Amino acid sequence: MVQGLSRLKESASQTAGPYVHIGLTPNFVGISGVYERDLGAAMVADKTKGERIRVNIRVIDGAGSPLKDALVEIWQADAAGIYNSPSDLRGSADPNFTGWGRLPTDMTTGECMFETIKPGRVPFFDGRKMAPHLTVWIVARGINIGLHTRMYFGDEETANAEDPVLMRIEQRERVSTLVAPRDGDIYKFDIHLQGMNETVFFDI
Amino acid sequence: MTKSRFPANRTPEIGAFFQRDRNWHPPAFTPAYKTSVLRSPQRPLLSLDNTLSELTGPVFGHNILGELDNDLIYNFAGPGESAIGPRILVYGRVLDERGIGVAGALLEIWQANAGGRYRHKKETYLAPLDPNFGGCGRTITGEDGSYCFRTVQPGPYPWPNGPNDWRPAHIHFSIFGHGFAQRLITQMYFEGDPMIWRCPIVRTINDRRAIEGLTAALDMEATMPMDARAYKFDIVLRGRRSTPFENRIEGS
Ligand SMILES: [Fe+3]
C-alpha cells in the first residue's frame, strides 16, 4: 500500500436540458421580476474600446437543423488582448468590457447575435501570439457535457496562418470549421455538431 | 465583473487545469437518451494545453445579486405569498479537485415546481403551475466555497424519450469557477429516490460513483427547525496545477 493522493473527482456533467433558459436567461422566457436583466446579455458599453462587431452563431445538428433550444456563451479578450479576469496577470482589461456573453438561440430561427468588439491577440503558453479568437461554449438538451470550441475571424488570414492552435489541426480541411467569414460588421459562425463539416471541438 | 470585486485576500491562480476524466463524465453519444444521437460530435476532441483563453474566466461580484436571489420560495412569490411544496435548504461547498474551497463561484440553479412542472412555454406536463414559483435562483460562494439556497423540493416528471420515462426529482446547477475551462452544468439528485437509477439521463454516466457524487444527502442537523429540511450537496470543479517550481513560460 501507498499513501493516497486524496484528490476529489470533478462533479460529473449532466445535460442542461430543454429548460436551461429558466435558470440562465429567465427574462428571455418570460420569468420577469426575479433578476433585473439576463446575465451576459450586454458585453459592451458606450465607452468600450475597440472595433464594434456582431457575431451571428448557429448550432446545427446531424440532420442539418439549427438548434432552437441551445445556449451559447463566449469568452474573449479586450481590444488590447487582455482578459477581464484576475488570472490574467499581464495588466488591467478595459473596465467597460466584460469579455463574457451569454445568449439563447432564437426559438424560431435558431440564431443568436452577440454585439461585441474584435479581440486583440493573446499569447500562447510559449509566447507566440495566437490569432484573435473567441472561446465558445455550447450547452443544450441532448448535449451531455458542454462543448468547447473557438471562433477565428475570416479577415485575419495572416494571423490565422500562424496561429499555434489552428496549426495543430492535422486534417487541414477542418481548419475552416473554426473560421467565421465576415460580411459587413457581422461574422457568421455556423457550428456543426456532426457530419462532413463537423466543427473542431476541444478537450481543454 | 472587475478584478477589484474578486475576494481580496486570495492570490489569483494561473496554473493549468487537471485533465478532464472523460470516462467519468458522460460520453457525447448515448443512444438511450435519444436527443444525444443527432447532437453528439463524432470526431475525436482536439486536446489542447490550456492557454490564457481557458485559464481565465469571468468573475462575478456580489453586486449582481438581489436579496432573494437564493430563496426560490419567495423570489417569484406575490406579496405575503410563498411557493407550495416541501421546503428545503440546499447547501454545501464548491471545491476543486485538490479539496480547496472555490471562493466567488457563481451558482445558478433552475428546477420544476413541487408538482414537477416547469414555468416554460415548451413544457406540456399536465401538473399545474404554482403562481408563486418561478424556478430560478443564484448565489455566489463565500471565502470557503460555501453556499446555500432555500427552495421547495421539485417533483419528478415524465418526459418524451422512451414510452414511460420519468426524471427523478432534481435541481439543475450551472457553475462558474475561475477559469473558463472549469465551466460546468450538472444536476443534483435526492438521497433515496428510486427514480434515479431508472433515468436515461442519469444513466448517460457510466460510473456509479459519479452518480452518487451528484446525489445530495439528507442532513437533519442542518435543518431550519419548523421551516425546512436540509440537503447537503458539494460540487467539485477541476483542480489546478500549483507549480512549486517555475517550469514553463506563461505568456510574454
Ligand atoms: Fe429538469
PDB file of C-alpha atoms in Angstrom, chain A residues 44-192:
ATOM      1  CA  VAL A  44     -20.194  46.334 -24.466  1.00  0.00           C
ATOM      2  CA  ALA A  45     -20.964  49.839 -23.181  1.00  0.00           C
ATOM      3  CA  ASP A  46     -20.679  53.236 -24.867  1.00  0.00           C
ATOM      4  CA  LYS A  47     -17.064  53.646 -23.792  1.00  0.00           C
ATOM      5  CA  THR A  48     -15.838  50.177 -24.721  1.00  0.00           C
ATOM      6  CA  LYS A  49     -12.615  50.373 -26.713  1.00  0.00           C
ATOM      7  CA  GLY A  50     -12.184  48.537 -29.981  1.00  0.00           C
ATOM      8  CA  GLU A  51     -13.897  47.806 -33.251  1.00  0.00           C
ATOM      9  CA  ARG A  52     -17.610  47.071 -32.842  1.00  0.00           C
ATOM     10  CA  ILE A  53     -18.657  43.828 -34.464  1.00  0.00           C
ATOM     11  CA  ARG A  54     -21.538  41.403 -34.381  1.00  0.00           C
ATOM     12  CA  VAL A  55     -21.216  37.657 -34.255  1.00  0.00           C
ATOM     13  CA  ASN A  56     -24.061  35.517 -35.544  1.00  0.00           C
ATOM     14  CA  ILE A  57     -23.959  31.965 -34.234  1.00  0.00           C
ATOM     15  CA  ARG A  58     -25.992  28.900 -35.136  1.00  0.00           C
ATOM     16  CA  VAL A  59     -25.568  25.385 -33.774  1.00  0.00           C
ATOM     17  CA  ILE A  60     -26.550  22.763 -36.349  1.00  0.00           C
ATOM     18  CA  ASP A  61     -27.420  19.134 -35.562  1.00  0.00           C
ATOM     19  CA  GLY A  62     -26.679  15.956 -37.516  1.00  0.00           C
ATOM     20  CA  ALA A  63     -29.869  16.338 -39.546  1.00  0.00           C
ATOM     21  CA  GLY A  64     -28.898  19.838 -40.681  1.00  0.00           C
ATOM     22  CA  SER A  65     -31.350  21.705 -38.449  1.00  0.00           C
ATOM     23  CA  PRO A  66     -30.279  24.605 -36.244  1.00  0.00           C
ATOM     24  CA  LEU A  67     -30.868  24.024 -32.523  1.00  0.00           C
ATOM     25  CA  LYS A  68     -33.639  26.257 -31.249  1.00  0.00           C
ATOM     26  CA  ASP A  69     -33.065  25.435 -27.602  1.00  0.00           C
ATOM     27  CA  ALA A  70     -29.284  25.886 -27.271  1.00  0.00           C
ATOM     28  CA  LEU A  71     -27.443  28.284 -25.010  1.00  0.00           C
ATOM     29  CA  VAL A  72     -24.174  29.807 -26.180  1.00  0.00           C
ATOM     30  CA  GLU A  73     -21.527  31.537 -24.073  1.00  0.00           C
ATOM     31  CA  ILE A  74     -18.492  33.360 -25.451  1.00  0.00           C
ATOM     32  CA  TRP A  75     -15.339  34.493 -23.646  1.00  0.00           C
ATOM     33  CA  GLN A  76     -12.794  36.784 -25.233  1.00  0.00           C
ATOM     34  CA  ALA A  77     -10.005  39.254 -24.617  1.00  0.00           C
ATOM     35  CA  ASP A  78     -10.495  43.013 -24.902  1.00  0.00           C
ATOM     36  CA  ALA A  79      -9.238  45.076 -27.840  1.00  0.00           C
ATOM     37  CA  ALA A  80      -5.720  45.086 -26.374  1.00  0.00           C
ATOM     38  CA  GLY A  81      -5.664  41.328 -25.910  1.00  0.00           C
ATOM     39  CA  ILE A  82      -6.199  41.320 -22.113  1.00  0.00           C
ATOM     40  CA  TYR A  83      -8.802  39.175 -20.362  1.00  0.00           C
ATOM     41  CA  ASN A  84     -11.089  40.728 -17.746  1.00  0.00           C
ATOM     42  CA  SER A  85     -10.086  38.074 -15.225  1.00  0.00           C
ATOM     43  CA  PRO A  86      -7.982  38.030 -12.053  1.00  0.00           C
ATOM     44  CA  SER A  87      -5.995  35.177 -13.604  1.00  0.00           C
ATOM     45  CA  ASP A  88      -4.682  37.411 -16.374  1.00  0.00           C
ATOM     46  CA  LEU A  89      -1.672  38.966 -14.683  1.00  0.00           C
ATOM     47  CA  ARG A  90      -0.450  40.970 -17.684  1.00  0.00           C
ATOM     48  CA  GLY A  91      -2.415  44.123 -16.968  1.00  0.00           C
ATOM     49  CA  SER A  92      -5.856  45.618 -16.467  1.00  0.00           C
ATOM     50  CA  ALA A  93      -8.520  44.907 -19.020  1.00  0.00           C
ATOM     51  CA  ASP A  94     -10.851  47.581 -20.412  1.00  0.00           C
ATOM     52  CA  PRO A  95     -13.216  48.238 -17.463  1.00  0.00           C
ATOM     53  CA  ASN A  96     -16.030  48.872 -19.943  1.00  0.00           C
ATOM     54  CA  PHE A  97     -15.839  45.424 -21.468  1.00  0.00           C
ATOM     55  CA  THR A  98     -16.936  42.247 -19.694  1.00  0.00           C
ATOM     56  CA  GLY A  99     -15.375  39.825 -22.178  1.00  0.00           C
ATOM     57  CA  TRP A 100     -18.169  37.366 -21.482  1.00  0.00           C
ATOM     58  CA  GLY A 101     -21.511  36.977 -23.227  1.00  0.00           C
ATOM     59  CA  ARG A 102     -24.397  34.539 -22.975  1.00  0.00           C
ATOM     60  CA  LEU A 103     -27.321  34.183 -25.377  1.00  0.00           C
ATOM     61  CA  PRO A 104     -30.020  31.611 -26.112  1.00  0.00           C
ATOM     62  CA  THR A 105     -30.540  30.698 -29.740  1.00  0.00           C
ATOM     63  CA  ASP A 106     -33.776  32.063 -31.151  1.00  0.00           C
ATOM     64  CA  MET A 107     -36.702  29.681 -30.742  1.00  0.00           C
ATOM     65  CA  THR A 108     -37.756  30.222 -34.385  1.00  0.00           C
ATOM     66  CA  THR A 109     -34.572  30.805 -36.359  1.00  0.00           C
ATOM     67  CA  GLY A 110     -32.014  29.077 -34.160  1.00  0.00           C
ATOM     68  CA  GLU A 111     -29.690  32.100 -34.422  1.00  0.00           C
ATOM     69  CA  CYS A 112     -28.160  34.306 -31.796  1.00  0.00           C
ATOM     70  CA  MET A 113     -26.291  37.576 -32.320  1.00  0.00           C
ATOM     71  CA  PHE A 114     -23.590  38.809 -29.969  1.00  0.00           C
ATOM     72  CA  GLU A 115     -22.722  42.502 -30.028  1.00  0.00           C
ATOM     73  CA  THR A 116     -19.094  42.775 -29.062  1.00  0.00           C
ATOM     74  CA  ILE A 117     -15.690  44.075 -30.150  1.00  0.00           C
ATOM     75  CA  LYS A 118     -12.911  42.403 -32.030  1.00  0.00           C
ATOM     76  CA  PRO A 119     -10.427  40.998 -29.516  1.00  0.00           C
ATOM     77  CA  GLY A 120      -6.702  41.645 -29.586  1.00  0.00           C
ATOM     78  CA  ARG A 121      -4.124  38.901 -29.859  1.00  0.00           C
ATOM     79  CA  VAL A 122      -3.297  36.805 -26.805  1.00  0.00           C
ATOM     80  CA  PRO A 123      -0.051  34.867 -26.312  1.00  0.00           C
ATOM     81  CA  PHE A 124       0.046  31.082 -26.479  1.00  0.00           C
ATOM     82  CA  PHE A 125       1.786  29.493 -23.486  1.00  0.00           C
ATOM     83  CA  ASP A 126       5.132  29.574 -25.254  1.00  0.00           C
ATOM     84  CA  GLY A 127       4.863  33.281 -26.044  1.00  0.00           C
ATOM     85  CA  ARG A 128       3.884  33.031 -29.713  1.00  0.00           C
ATOM     86  CA  LYS A 129       0.847  35.158 -30.478  1.00  0.00           C
ATOM     87  CA  MET A 130      -2.463  33.462 -31.139  1.00  0.00           C
ATOM     88  CA  ALA A 131      -4.757  34.954 -33.762  1.00  0.00           C
ATOM     89  CA  PRO A 132      -7.760  36.905 -32.432  1.00  0.00           C
ATOM     90  CA  HIS A 133     -10.430  34.426 -31.377  1.00  0.00           C
ATOM     91  CA  LEU A 134     -13.483  33.849 -29.219  1.00  0.00           C
ATOM     92  CA  THR A 135     -13.788  30.869 -26.905  1.00  0.00           C
ATOM     93  CA  VAL A 136     -17.257  29.391 -27.408  1.00  0.00           C
ATOM     94  CA  TRP A 137     -19.120  27.050 -25.040  1.00  0.00           C
ATOM     95  CA  ILE A 138     -22.369  25.352 -26.038  1.00  0.00           C
ATOM     96  CA  VAL A 139     -24.945  23.536 -23.953  1.00  0.00           C
ATOM     97  CA  ALA A 140     -28.382  22.198 -24.893  1.00  0.00           C
ATOM     98  CA  ARG A 141     -30.771  19.321 -24.473  1.00  0.00           C
ATOM     99  CA  GLY A 142     -29.024  16.225 -25.840  1.00  0.00           C
ATOM    100  CA  ILE A 143     -25.530  17.587 -25.143  1.00  0.00           C
ATOM    101  CA  ASN A 144     -24.210  15.634 -22.157  1.00  0.00           C
ATOM    102  CA  ILE A 145     -21.190  17.799 -21.476  1.00  0.00           C
ATOM    103  CA  GLY A 146     -20.705  21.403 -22.617  1.00  0.00           C
ATOM    104  CA  LEU A 147     -18.779  21.697 -25.896  1.00  0.00           C
ATOM    105  CA  HIS A 148     -15.752  23.974 -26.161  1.00  0.00           C
ATOM    106  CA  THR A 149     -14.686  25.421 -29.476  1.00  0.00           C
ATOM    107  CA  ARG A 150     -13.136  28.620 -30.834  1.00  0.00           C
ATOM    108  CA  MET A 151     -14.174  31.132 -33.443  1.00  0.00           C
ATOM    109  CA  TYR A 152     -11.471  32.794 -35.527  1.00  0.00           C
ATOM    110  CA  PHE A 153     -12.017  35.781 -37.826  1.00  0.00           C
ATOM    111  CA  GLY A 154     -12.225  35.325 -41.593  1.00  0.00           C
ATOM    112  CA  ASP A 155     -10.454  38.634 -42.321  1.00  0.00           C
ATOM    113  CA  GLU A 156      -7.368  37.719 -40.263  1.00  0.00           C
ATOM    114  CA  GLU A 157      -5.719  35.392 -42.785  1.00  0.00           C
ATOM    115  CA  THR A 158      -2.153  36.277 -41.802  1.00  0.00           C
ATOM    116  CA  ALA A 159      -2.707  35.862 -38.074  1.00  0.00           C
ATOM    117  CA  ASN A 160      -4.751  32.702 -38.601  1.00  0.00           C
ATOM    118  CA  ALA A 161      -1.982  31.167 -40.722  1.00  0.00           C
ATOM    119  CA  GLU A 162       0.464  31.429 -37.811  1.00  0.00           C
ATOM    120  CA  ASP A 163      -1.953  30.577 -35.011  1.00  0.00           C
ATOM    121  CA  PRO A 164      -0.421  27.797 -32.874  1.00  0.00           C
ATOM    122  CA  VAL A 165      -3.798  26.197 -32.134  1.00  0.00           C
ATOM    123  CA  LEU A 166      -5.013  26.157 -35.740  1.00  0.00           C
ATOM    124  CA  MET A 167      -1.604  24.825 -36.773  1.00  0.00           C
ATOM    125  CA  ARG A 168      -2.154  21.810 -34.551  1.00  0.00           C
ATOM    126  CA  ILE A 169      -5.173  20.610 -36.572  1.00  0.00           C
ATOM    127  CA  GLU A 170      -3.876  17.687 -38.601  1.00  0.00           C
ATOM    128  CA  GLN A 171      -6.713  17.463 -41.098  1.00  0.00           C
ATOM    129  CA  ARG A 172      -6.140  20.856 -42.682  1.00  0.00           C
ATOM    130  CA  GLU A 173      -9.565  20.998 -44.333  1.00  0.00           C
ATOM    131  CA  ARG A 174     -11.108  21.134 -40.857  1.00  0.00           C
ATOM    132  CA  VAL A 175      -9.410  24.449 -40.001  1.00  0.00           C
ATOM    133  CA  SER A 176     -12.133  26.282 -41.914  1.00  0.00           C
ATOM    134  CA  THR A 177     -14.768  24.991 -39.468  1.00  0.00           C
ATOM    135  CA  LEU A 178     -13.340  27.433 -36.911  1.00  0.00           C
ATOM    136  CA  VAL A 179     -13.090  30.487 -39.162  1.00  0.00           C
ATOM    137  CA  ALA A 180     -16.138  32.745 -39.494  1.00  0.00           C
ATOM    138  CA  PRO A 181     -16.484  34.710 -42.743  1.00  0.00           C
ATOM    139  CA  ARG A 182     -17.071  38.447 -42.476  1.00  0.00           C
ATOM    140  CA  ASP A 183     -19.997  40.247 -44.084  1.00  0.00           C
ATOM    141  CA  GLY A 184     -20.026  43.967 -43.190  1.00  0.00           C
ATOM    142  CA  ASP A 185     -19.768  44.134 -39.412  1.00  0.00           C
ATOM    143  CA  ILE A 186     -21.160  40.593 -38.973  1.00  0.00           C
ATOM    144  CA  TYR A 187     -19.164  37.409 -38.615  1.00  0.00           C
ATOM    145  CA  LYS A 188     -21.278  34.338 -39.271  1.00  0.00           C
ATOM    146  CA  PHE A 189     -20.243  31.253 -37.330  1.00  0.00           C
ATOM    147  CA  ASP A 190     -22.094  28.006 -38.025  1.00  0.00           C
ATOM    148  CA  ILE A 191     -21.201  25.264 -35.581  1.00  0.00           C
ATOM    149  CA  HIS A 192     -21.849  21.780 -36.936  1.00  0.00           C
TER     150      HIS A 192
END
